[in-house]
Short mmCIF file of C-alpha atoms and ligand atoms in Angstrom, two decimals:
data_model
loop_
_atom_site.label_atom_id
_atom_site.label_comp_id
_atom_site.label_asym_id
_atom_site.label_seq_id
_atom_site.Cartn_x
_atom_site.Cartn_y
_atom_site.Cartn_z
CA UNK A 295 82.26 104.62 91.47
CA UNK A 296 81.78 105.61 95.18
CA UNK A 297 84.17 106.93 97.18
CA UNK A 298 85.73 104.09 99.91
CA UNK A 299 85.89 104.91 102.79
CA UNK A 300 88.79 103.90 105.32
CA UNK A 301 89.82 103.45 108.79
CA UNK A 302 93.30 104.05 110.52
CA UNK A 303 94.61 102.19 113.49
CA UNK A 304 97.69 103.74 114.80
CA UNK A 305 97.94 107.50 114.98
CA UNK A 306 101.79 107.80 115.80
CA UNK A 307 104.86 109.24 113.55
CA UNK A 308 104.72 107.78 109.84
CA UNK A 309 100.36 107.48 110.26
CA UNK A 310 101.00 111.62 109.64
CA UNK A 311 101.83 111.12 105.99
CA UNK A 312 99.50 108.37 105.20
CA UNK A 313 97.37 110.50 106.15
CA UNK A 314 98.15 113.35 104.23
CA UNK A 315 98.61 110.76 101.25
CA UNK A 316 94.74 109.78 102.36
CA UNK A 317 93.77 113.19 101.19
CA UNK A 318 95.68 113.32 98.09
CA UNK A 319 94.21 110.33 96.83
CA UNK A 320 91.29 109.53 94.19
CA UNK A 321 88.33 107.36 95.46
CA UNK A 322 89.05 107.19 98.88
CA UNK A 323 88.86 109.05 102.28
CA UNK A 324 89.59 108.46 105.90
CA UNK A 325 86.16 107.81 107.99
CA UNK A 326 87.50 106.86 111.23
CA UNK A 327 90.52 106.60 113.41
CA UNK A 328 92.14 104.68 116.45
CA UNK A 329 94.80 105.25 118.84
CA UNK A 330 95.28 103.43 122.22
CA UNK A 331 97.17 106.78 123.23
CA UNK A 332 94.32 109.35 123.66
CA UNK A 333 96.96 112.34 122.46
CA UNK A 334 97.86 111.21 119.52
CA UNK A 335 94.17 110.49 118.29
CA UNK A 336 93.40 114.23 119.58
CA UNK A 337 96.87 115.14 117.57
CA UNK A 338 95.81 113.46 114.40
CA UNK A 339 91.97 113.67 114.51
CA UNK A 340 92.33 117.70 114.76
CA UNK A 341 94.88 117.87 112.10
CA UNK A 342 92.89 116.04 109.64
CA UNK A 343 89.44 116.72 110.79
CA UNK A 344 88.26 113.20 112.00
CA UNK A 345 85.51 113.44 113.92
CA UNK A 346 84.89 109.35 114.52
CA UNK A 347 87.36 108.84 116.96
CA UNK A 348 88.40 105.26 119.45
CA UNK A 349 90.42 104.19 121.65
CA UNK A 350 89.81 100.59 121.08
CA UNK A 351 90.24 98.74 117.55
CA UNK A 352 87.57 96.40 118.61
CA UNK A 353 84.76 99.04 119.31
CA UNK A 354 85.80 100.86 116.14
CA UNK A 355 85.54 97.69 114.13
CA UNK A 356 81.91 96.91 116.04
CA UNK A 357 80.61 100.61 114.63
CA UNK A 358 81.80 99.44 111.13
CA UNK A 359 81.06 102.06 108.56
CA UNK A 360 84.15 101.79 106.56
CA UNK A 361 85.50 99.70 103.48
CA UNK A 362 89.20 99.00 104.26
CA UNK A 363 91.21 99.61 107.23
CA UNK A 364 94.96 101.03 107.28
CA UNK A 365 96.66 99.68 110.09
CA UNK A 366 99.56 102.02 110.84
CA UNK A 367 100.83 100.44 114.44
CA UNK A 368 104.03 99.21 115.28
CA UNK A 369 104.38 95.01 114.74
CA UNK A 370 103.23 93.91 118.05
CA UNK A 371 99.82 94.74 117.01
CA UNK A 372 100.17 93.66 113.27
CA UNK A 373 98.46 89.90 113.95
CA UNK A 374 95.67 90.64 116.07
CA UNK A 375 94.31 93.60 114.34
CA UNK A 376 94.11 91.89 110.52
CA UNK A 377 92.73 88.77 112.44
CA UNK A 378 90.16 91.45 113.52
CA UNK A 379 90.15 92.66 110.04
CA UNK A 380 89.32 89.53 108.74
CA UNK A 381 86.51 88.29 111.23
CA UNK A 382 84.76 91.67 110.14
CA UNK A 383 85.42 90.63 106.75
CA UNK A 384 87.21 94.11 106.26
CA UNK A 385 90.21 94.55 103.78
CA UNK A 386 93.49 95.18 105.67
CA UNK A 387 96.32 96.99 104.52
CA UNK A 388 99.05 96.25 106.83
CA UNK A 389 102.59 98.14 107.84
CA UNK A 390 105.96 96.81 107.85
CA UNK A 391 107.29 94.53 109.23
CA UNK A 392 104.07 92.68 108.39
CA UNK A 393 105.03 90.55 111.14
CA UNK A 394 107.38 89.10 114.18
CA UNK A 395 107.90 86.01 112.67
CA UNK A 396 107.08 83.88 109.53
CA UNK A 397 104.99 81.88 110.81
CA UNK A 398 102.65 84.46 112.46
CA UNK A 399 102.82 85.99 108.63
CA UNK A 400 101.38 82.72 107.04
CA UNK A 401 99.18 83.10 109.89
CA UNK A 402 97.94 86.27 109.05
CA UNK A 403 98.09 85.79 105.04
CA UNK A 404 95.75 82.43 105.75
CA UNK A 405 93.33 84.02 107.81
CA UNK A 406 92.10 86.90 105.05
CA UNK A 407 92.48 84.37 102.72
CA UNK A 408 89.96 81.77 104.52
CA UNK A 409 87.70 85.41 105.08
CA UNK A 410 88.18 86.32 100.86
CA UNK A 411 89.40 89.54 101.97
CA UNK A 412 92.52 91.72 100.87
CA UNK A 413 95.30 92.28 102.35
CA UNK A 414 98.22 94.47 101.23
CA UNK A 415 101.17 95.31 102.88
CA UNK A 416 102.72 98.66 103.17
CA UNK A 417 105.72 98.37 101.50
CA UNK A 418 106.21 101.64 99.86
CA UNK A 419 110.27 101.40 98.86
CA UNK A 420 109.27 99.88 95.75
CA UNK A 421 107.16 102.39 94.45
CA UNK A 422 109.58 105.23 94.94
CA UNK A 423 110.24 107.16 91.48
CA UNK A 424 113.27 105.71 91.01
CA UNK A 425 112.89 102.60 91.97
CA UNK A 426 110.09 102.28 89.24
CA UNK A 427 112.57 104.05 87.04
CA UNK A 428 115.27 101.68 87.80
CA UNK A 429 112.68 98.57 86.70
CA UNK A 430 111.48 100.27 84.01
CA UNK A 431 114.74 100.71 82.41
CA UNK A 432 115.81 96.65 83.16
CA UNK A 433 112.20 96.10 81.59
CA UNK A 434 113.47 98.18 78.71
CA UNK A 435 115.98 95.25 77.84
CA UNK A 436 118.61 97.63 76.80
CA UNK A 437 120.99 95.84 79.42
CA UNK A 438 120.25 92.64 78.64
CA UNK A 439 120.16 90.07 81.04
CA UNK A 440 121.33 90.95 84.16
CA UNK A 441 123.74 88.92 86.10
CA UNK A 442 124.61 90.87 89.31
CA UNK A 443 123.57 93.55 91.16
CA UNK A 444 124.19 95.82 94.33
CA UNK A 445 121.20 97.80 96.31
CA UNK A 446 122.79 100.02 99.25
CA UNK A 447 121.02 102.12 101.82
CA UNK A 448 124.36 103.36 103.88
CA UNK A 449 123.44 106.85 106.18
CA UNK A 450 124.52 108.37 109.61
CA UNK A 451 121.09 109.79 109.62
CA UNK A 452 119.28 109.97 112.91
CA UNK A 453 115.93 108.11 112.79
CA UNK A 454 115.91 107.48 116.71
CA UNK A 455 114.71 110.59 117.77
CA UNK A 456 111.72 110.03 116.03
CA UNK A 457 111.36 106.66 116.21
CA UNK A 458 112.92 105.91 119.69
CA UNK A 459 111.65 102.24 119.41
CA UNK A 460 114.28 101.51 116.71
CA UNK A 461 116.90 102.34 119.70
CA UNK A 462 115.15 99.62 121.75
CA UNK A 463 114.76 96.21 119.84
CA UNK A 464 117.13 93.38 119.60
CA UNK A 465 116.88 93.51 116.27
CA UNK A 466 117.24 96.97 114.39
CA UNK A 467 117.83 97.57 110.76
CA UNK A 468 117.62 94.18 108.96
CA UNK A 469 114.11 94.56 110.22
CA UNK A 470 113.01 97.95 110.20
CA UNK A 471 115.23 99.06 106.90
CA UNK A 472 116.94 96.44 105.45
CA UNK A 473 113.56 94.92 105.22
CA UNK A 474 112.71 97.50 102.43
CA UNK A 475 115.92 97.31 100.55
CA UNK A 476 115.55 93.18 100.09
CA UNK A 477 112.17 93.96 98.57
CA UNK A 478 113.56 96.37 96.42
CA UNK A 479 116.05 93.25 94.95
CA UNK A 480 113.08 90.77 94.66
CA UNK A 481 111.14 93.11 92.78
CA UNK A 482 114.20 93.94 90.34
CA UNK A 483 116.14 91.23 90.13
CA UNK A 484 113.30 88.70 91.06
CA UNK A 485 112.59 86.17 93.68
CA UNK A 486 115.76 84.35 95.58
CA UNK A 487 116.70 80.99 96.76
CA UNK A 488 119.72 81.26 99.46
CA UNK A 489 121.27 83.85 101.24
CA UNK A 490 124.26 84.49 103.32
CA UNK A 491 124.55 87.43 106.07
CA UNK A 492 126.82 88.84 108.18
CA UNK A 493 125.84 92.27 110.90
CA UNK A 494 127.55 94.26 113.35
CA UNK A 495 126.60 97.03 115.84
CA UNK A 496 128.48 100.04 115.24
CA UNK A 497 126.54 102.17 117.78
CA UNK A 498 126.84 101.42 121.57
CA UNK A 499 123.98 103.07 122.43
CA UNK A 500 121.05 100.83 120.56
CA UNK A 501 120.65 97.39 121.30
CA UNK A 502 120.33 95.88 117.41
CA UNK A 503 122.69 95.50 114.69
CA UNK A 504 122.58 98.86 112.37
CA UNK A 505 125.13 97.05 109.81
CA UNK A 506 124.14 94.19 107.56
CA UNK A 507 125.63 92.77 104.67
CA UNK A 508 123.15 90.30 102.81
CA UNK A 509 124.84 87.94 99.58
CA UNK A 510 121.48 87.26 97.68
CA UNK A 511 120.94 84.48 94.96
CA UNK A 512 118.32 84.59 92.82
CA UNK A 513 116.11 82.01 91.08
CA UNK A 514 117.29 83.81 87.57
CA UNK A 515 120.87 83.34 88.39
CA UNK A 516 121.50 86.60 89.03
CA UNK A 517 124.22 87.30 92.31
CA UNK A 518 123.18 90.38 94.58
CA UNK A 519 124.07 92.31 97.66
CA UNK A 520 122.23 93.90 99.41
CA UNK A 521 124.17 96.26 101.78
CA UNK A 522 122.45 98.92 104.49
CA UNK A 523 123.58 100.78 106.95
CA UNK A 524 122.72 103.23 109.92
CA UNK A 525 126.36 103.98 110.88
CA UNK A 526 128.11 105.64 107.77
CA UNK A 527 129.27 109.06 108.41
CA UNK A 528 129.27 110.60 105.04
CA UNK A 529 130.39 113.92 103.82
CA UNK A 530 126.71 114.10 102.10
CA UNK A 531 124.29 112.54 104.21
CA UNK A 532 122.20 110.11 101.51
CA UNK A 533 119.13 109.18 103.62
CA UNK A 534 116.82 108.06 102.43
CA UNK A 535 118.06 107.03 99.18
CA UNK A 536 118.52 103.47 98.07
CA UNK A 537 121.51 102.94 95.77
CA UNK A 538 121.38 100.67 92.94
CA UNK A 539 124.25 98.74 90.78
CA UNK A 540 122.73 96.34 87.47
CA UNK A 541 125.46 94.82 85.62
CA UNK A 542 123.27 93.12 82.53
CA UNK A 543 124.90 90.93 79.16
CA UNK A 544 124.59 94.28 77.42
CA UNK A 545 125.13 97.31 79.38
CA UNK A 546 124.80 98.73 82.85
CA UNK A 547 122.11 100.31 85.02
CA UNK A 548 123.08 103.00 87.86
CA UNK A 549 121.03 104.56 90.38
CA UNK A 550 123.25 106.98 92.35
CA UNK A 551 123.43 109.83 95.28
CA UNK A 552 121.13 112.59 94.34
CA UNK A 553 118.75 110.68 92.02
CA UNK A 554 121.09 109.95 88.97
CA UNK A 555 120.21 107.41 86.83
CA UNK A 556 122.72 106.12 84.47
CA UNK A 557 122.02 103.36 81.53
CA UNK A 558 124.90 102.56 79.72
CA UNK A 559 123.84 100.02 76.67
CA UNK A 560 125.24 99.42 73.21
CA UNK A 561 123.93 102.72 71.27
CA UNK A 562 125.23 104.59 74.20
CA UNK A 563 124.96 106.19 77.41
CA UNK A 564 121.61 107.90 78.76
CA UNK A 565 121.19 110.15 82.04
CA UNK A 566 118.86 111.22 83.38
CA UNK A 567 117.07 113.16 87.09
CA UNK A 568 114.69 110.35 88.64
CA UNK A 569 114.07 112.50 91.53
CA UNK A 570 111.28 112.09 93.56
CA UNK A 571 108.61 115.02 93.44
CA UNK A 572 107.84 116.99 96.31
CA UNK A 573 104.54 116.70 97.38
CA UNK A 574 102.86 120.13 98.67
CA UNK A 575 102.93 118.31 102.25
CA UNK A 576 105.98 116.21 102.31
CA UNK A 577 109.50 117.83 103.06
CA UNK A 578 113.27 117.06 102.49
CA UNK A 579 114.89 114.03 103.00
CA UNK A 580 111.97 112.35 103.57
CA UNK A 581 110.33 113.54 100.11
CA UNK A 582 111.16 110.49 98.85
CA UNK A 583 109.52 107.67 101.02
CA UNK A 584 106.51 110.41 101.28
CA UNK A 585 105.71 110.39 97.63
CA UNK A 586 105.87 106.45 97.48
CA UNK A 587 103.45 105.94 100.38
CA UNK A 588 100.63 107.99 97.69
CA UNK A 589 101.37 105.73 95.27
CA UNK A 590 100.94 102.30 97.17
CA UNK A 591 98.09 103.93 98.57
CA UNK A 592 96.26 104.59 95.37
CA UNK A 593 97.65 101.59 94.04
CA UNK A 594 95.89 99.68 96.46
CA UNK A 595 92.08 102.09 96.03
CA UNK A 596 92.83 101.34 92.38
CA UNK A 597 92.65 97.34 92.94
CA UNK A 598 90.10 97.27 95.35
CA UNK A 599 87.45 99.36 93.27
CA UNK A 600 89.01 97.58 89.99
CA UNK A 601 90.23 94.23 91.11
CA UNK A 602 93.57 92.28 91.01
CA UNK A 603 95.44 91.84 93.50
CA UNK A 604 98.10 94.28 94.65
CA UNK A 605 102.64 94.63 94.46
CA UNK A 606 102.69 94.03 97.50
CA UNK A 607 99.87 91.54 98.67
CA UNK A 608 101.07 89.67 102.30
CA UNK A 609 101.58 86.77 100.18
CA UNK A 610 104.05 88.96 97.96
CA UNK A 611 105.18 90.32 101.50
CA UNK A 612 105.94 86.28 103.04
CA UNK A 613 108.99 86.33 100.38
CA UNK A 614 110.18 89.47 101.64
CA UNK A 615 109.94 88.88 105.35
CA UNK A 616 111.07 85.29 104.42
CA UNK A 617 114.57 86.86 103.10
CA UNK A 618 114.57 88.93 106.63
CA UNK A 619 114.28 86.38 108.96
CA UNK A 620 117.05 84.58 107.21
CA UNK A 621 119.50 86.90 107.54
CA UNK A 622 119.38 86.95 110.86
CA UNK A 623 119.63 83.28 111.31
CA UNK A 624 122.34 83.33 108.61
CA UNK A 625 124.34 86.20 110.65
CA UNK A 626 123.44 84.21 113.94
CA UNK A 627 124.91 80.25 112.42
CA UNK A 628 127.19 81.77 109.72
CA UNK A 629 125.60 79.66 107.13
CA UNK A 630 123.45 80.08 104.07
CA UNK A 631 119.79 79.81 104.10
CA UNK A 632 117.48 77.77 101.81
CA UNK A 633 114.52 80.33 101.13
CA UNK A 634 112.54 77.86 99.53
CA UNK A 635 112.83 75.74 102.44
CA UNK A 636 111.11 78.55 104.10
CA UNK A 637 108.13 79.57 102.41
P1 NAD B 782 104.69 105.03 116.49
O1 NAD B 782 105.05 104.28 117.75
O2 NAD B 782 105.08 106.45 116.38
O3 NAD B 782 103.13 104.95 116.23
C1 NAD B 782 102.37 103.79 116.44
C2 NAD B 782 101.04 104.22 117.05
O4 NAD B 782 100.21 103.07 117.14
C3 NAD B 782 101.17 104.77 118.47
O5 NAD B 782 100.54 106.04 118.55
C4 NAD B 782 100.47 103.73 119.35
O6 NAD B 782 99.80 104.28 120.46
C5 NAD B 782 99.51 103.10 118.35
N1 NAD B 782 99.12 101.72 118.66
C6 NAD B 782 99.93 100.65 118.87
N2 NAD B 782 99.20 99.54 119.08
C7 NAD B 782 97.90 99.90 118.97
C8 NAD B 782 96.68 99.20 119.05
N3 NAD B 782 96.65 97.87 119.29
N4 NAD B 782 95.52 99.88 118.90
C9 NAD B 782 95.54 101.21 118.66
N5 NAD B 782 96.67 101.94 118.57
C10 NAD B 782 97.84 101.29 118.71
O7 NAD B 782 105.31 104.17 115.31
P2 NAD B 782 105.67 104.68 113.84
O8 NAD B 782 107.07 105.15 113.82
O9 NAD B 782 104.59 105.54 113.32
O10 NAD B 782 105.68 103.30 113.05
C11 NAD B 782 104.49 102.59 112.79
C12 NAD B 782 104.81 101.51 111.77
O11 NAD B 782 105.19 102.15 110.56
C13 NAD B 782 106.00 100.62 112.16
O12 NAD B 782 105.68 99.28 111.88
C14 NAD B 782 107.16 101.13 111.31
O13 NAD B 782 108.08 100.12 110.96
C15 NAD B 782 106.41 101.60 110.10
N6 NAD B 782 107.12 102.63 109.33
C16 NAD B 782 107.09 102.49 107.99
C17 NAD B 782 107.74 103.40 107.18
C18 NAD B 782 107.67 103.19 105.70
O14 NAD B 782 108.30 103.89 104.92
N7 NAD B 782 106.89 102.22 105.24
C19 NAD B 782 108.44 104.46 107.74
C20 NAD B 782 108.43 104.60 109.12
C21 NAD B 782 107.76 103.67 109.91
O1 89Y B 783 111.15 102.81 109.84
C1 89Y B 783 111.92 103.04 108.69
C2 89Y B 783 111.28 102.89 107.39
O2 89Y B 783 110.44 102.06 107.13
O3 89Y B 783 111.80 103.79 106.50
C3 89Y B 783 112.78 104.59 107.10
C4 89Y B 783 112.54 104.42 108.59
O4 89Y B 783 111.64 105.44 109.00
C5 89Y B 783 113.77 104.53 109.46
O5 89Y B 783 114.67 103.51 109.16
#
C-alpha cells in the first residue's frame, strides 16, 4: 500500500504534536502545510522539514498533491476549510470544536457527505490509554450493567498562557474541555437523551465559565455526571487526567489520579497502572493527550487505506457537539434539554 500523503492547515500550538504524531505514524506523511501567520509556517515547516509551504488554504488546495488534509485551526475556520475540502473532493480530518454551532456541523457533515468524502474529527480524549482501558474493562462484563457513572476533569492548571484564546471567548470550558469529557461518557456509557447544566466563572480574569456541572441521561438508562473544571486548586495538580466512576449490577469500575484503575467484581478486586506511555517527543502532563492524538491519527490512515468509517466520524462528532450546545442553553434557561430533539 502507498504511503498517503497529507496536508496541514493551521501551524499554531497543538499542530506541533500532530505533527510529531505525523512522523510516528505508519502509511502516512505530511506533504504540505498552511499558515495565514507567515512565522508559524517558517516555525513549523523548519522543524519538520516541509518544504511545500502557503499562506492561503485555497492556493494550497489548487496545487493538490495530497490525499487527506488535517485541519489544525481554531473553529472560526473549521466550516470553510472542509467545505474547501470537500469541493476538492479531499478527505478532511477536522479539530475540535468541529464547529460554532450545530447547525453549521450538519452543515459541514452534509457537505462531505454529498462530495463521498471522509471526514473525521479530532477528538483524541477517547483514545487515551485509559480511557480505552476503562471501556475495555465495562466491555469485559465483569461489572455488569452499569447504572451510573461520574467522568471529572477538575485542575488549576494554566492552559491560557498557551492558549490565550481560551482567556478570550464567551464561552470557555464546556466548549474547549468539557467538550472532550461528554465524549468520553457517550463512548462509555453510550449515547444520551436529556441533560441538565449548571456553570459558574470562578476566575475574574477570563470572560467564559471554567465550571460546569452536566446531569447526563442516557438512552441505556444509565444516570451520569459529567463534572470539569479549570478552577480547582489541588494539592496534586491532575491535568490532564479525566476521572472516571462506573457503578455496574455487579461490581465497580475506577479510574483515578495517577492512572489507577480499579475493577471491583464478584471474584474480586483487580488493579492495575493504565498510564499513558511517553512518547520519545511528548513530555509531562501533557503525555497523555500526546499519545492519544497518534492513535486517532493512525486510526484514521488505518480506515482510509482499509475502509470503514472512523470513532469519531463528524456524524459521531454531531452527538457530541449536540450534548455541548445544550449545556449551555440548559445553564442559560435552567431547564433540561431533549437531545433527540436536537440531532
Ligand atoms: P493556535 O491559535 O495556536 O493555532 C491555530 C493556527 O491556525 C494559527 O497559527 C493561525 O494562524 C492558523 N489559522 C487560523 N485560521 C487559518 C486559516 N483560515 N488558514 C490558515 N491558517 C489559519 O490554536 P491551537 O491552540 O493550536 O488550537 C487549534 C485547535 O486545536 C483548536 O480548535 C483547539 O480547540 C484544538 N486543540 C485540541 C486539543 C486536543 O487535545 N484535541 C488540544 C489543544 C487544542
Ligand atoms: O484545548 C484543550 C484541549 O482540547 O485539551 C486540553 C486543552 O489544551 C486545554 O483545555
Amino acid at each position: 500500500m502507498a504511503e498517503l500523503k497529507g496536508a496541514l492547515i493551521g501551524c499554531g500550538f497543538f499542530a506541533i504534536n500532530q505533527m510529531h504524531a505525523w512522523r510516528d505514524v505508519k502509511g502516512a506523511s505530511i506533504v504540505a502545510i498552511c499558515d495565514r501567520d507567515p512565522e508559524r509556517l517558517k516555525i513549523v515547516g523548519d522543524q519538520f522539514g516541509i518544504e511545500r509551504r502557503y499562506t492561503d488554504a485555497a492556493a494550497m488546495f489548487a496545487d493538490g498533491g495530497f490525499d487527506f488534509v488535517d485541519i489544525a485551526t481554531t473553529v472560526a475556520s473549521h466550516h470553510a476549510l472542509v467545505e474547501m475540502a470537500a469541493s476538492h473532493k479531499i478527505p478532511a480530518i477536522c479539530q475540535k470544536p468541529f464547529a460554532k454551532t450545530l447547525s453549521d456541523a450538519k452543515a459541514m457533515v452534509a457537505v462531505c457527505a454529498e462530495a463521498g468524502v471522509p471526514l473525521m474529527v479530532h477528538e483524541n480524549f477517547r483514545w487515551q490509554t485509559p480511557i480505552q482501558a476503562v471501556k475495555t474493562a465495562l466491555q469485559s462484563g465483569v461489572i455488569g450493567e452499569p447504572f451510573w457513572g461520574r467522568f471529572s476533569f477538575r485542575s488549576g492548571y494554566d492552559v491560557f498562557s498557551g492558549q490565550p484564546y481560551l482567556a478570550e471567548g464567551e464561552r470557555f470550558i464546556i466548549e474547549d474541555l468539557g467538550i472532550h469529557t461528554l465524549d468520553i461518557a457517550r463512548f462509555v456509557l453510550g449515547d444520551v437523551s436529556s441533560l441538565t447544566a449548571r456553570t459558574k466563572r470562578v476566575n475574574p480574569k477570563i470572560k467564559g465559565e471554567d465550571v460546569a456541572t452536566i446531569l447526563l441521561d442516557h438512552e441505556s438508562g444509565a444516570t451520569s455526571i459529567v463534572d470539569v473544571s479549570y478552577a480547582s486548586k489541588l494539592a496534586t495538580e491532575p491535568f490532564p487526567e479525566t476521572l472516571i466512576e462506573l457503578d455496574g449490577t455487579k461490581g465497580s469500575i475506577r479510574l483515578s489520579q495517577g492512572y489507577r484503575l480499579e475493577v471491583s467484581a464478584p471474584d474480586g478486586v483487580r488493579v492495575s497502572d493504565a498510564s499513558p506511555r511517553l512518547l520519545p517527543w511528548a513530555s509531562r502532563p501533557w503525555h497523555n493527550i500526546q499519545e492519544s492524538v497518534l492513535a486517532i491519527q493512525q486510526h484514521w490512515i488505518d480506515r482510509l487505506a482499509y475502509g470503514g468509517e472512523t470513532s469519531t466520524s463528524g456524524a459521531d462528532n454531531l452527538k457530541t457537539l449536540a450534548l455541548v450546545e445544550a449545556a449551555y442553553e440548559s445553564a442559560a434557561n435552567g431547564y433540561p434539554i431533549d437531545i433527540g430533539a436536537m440531532l
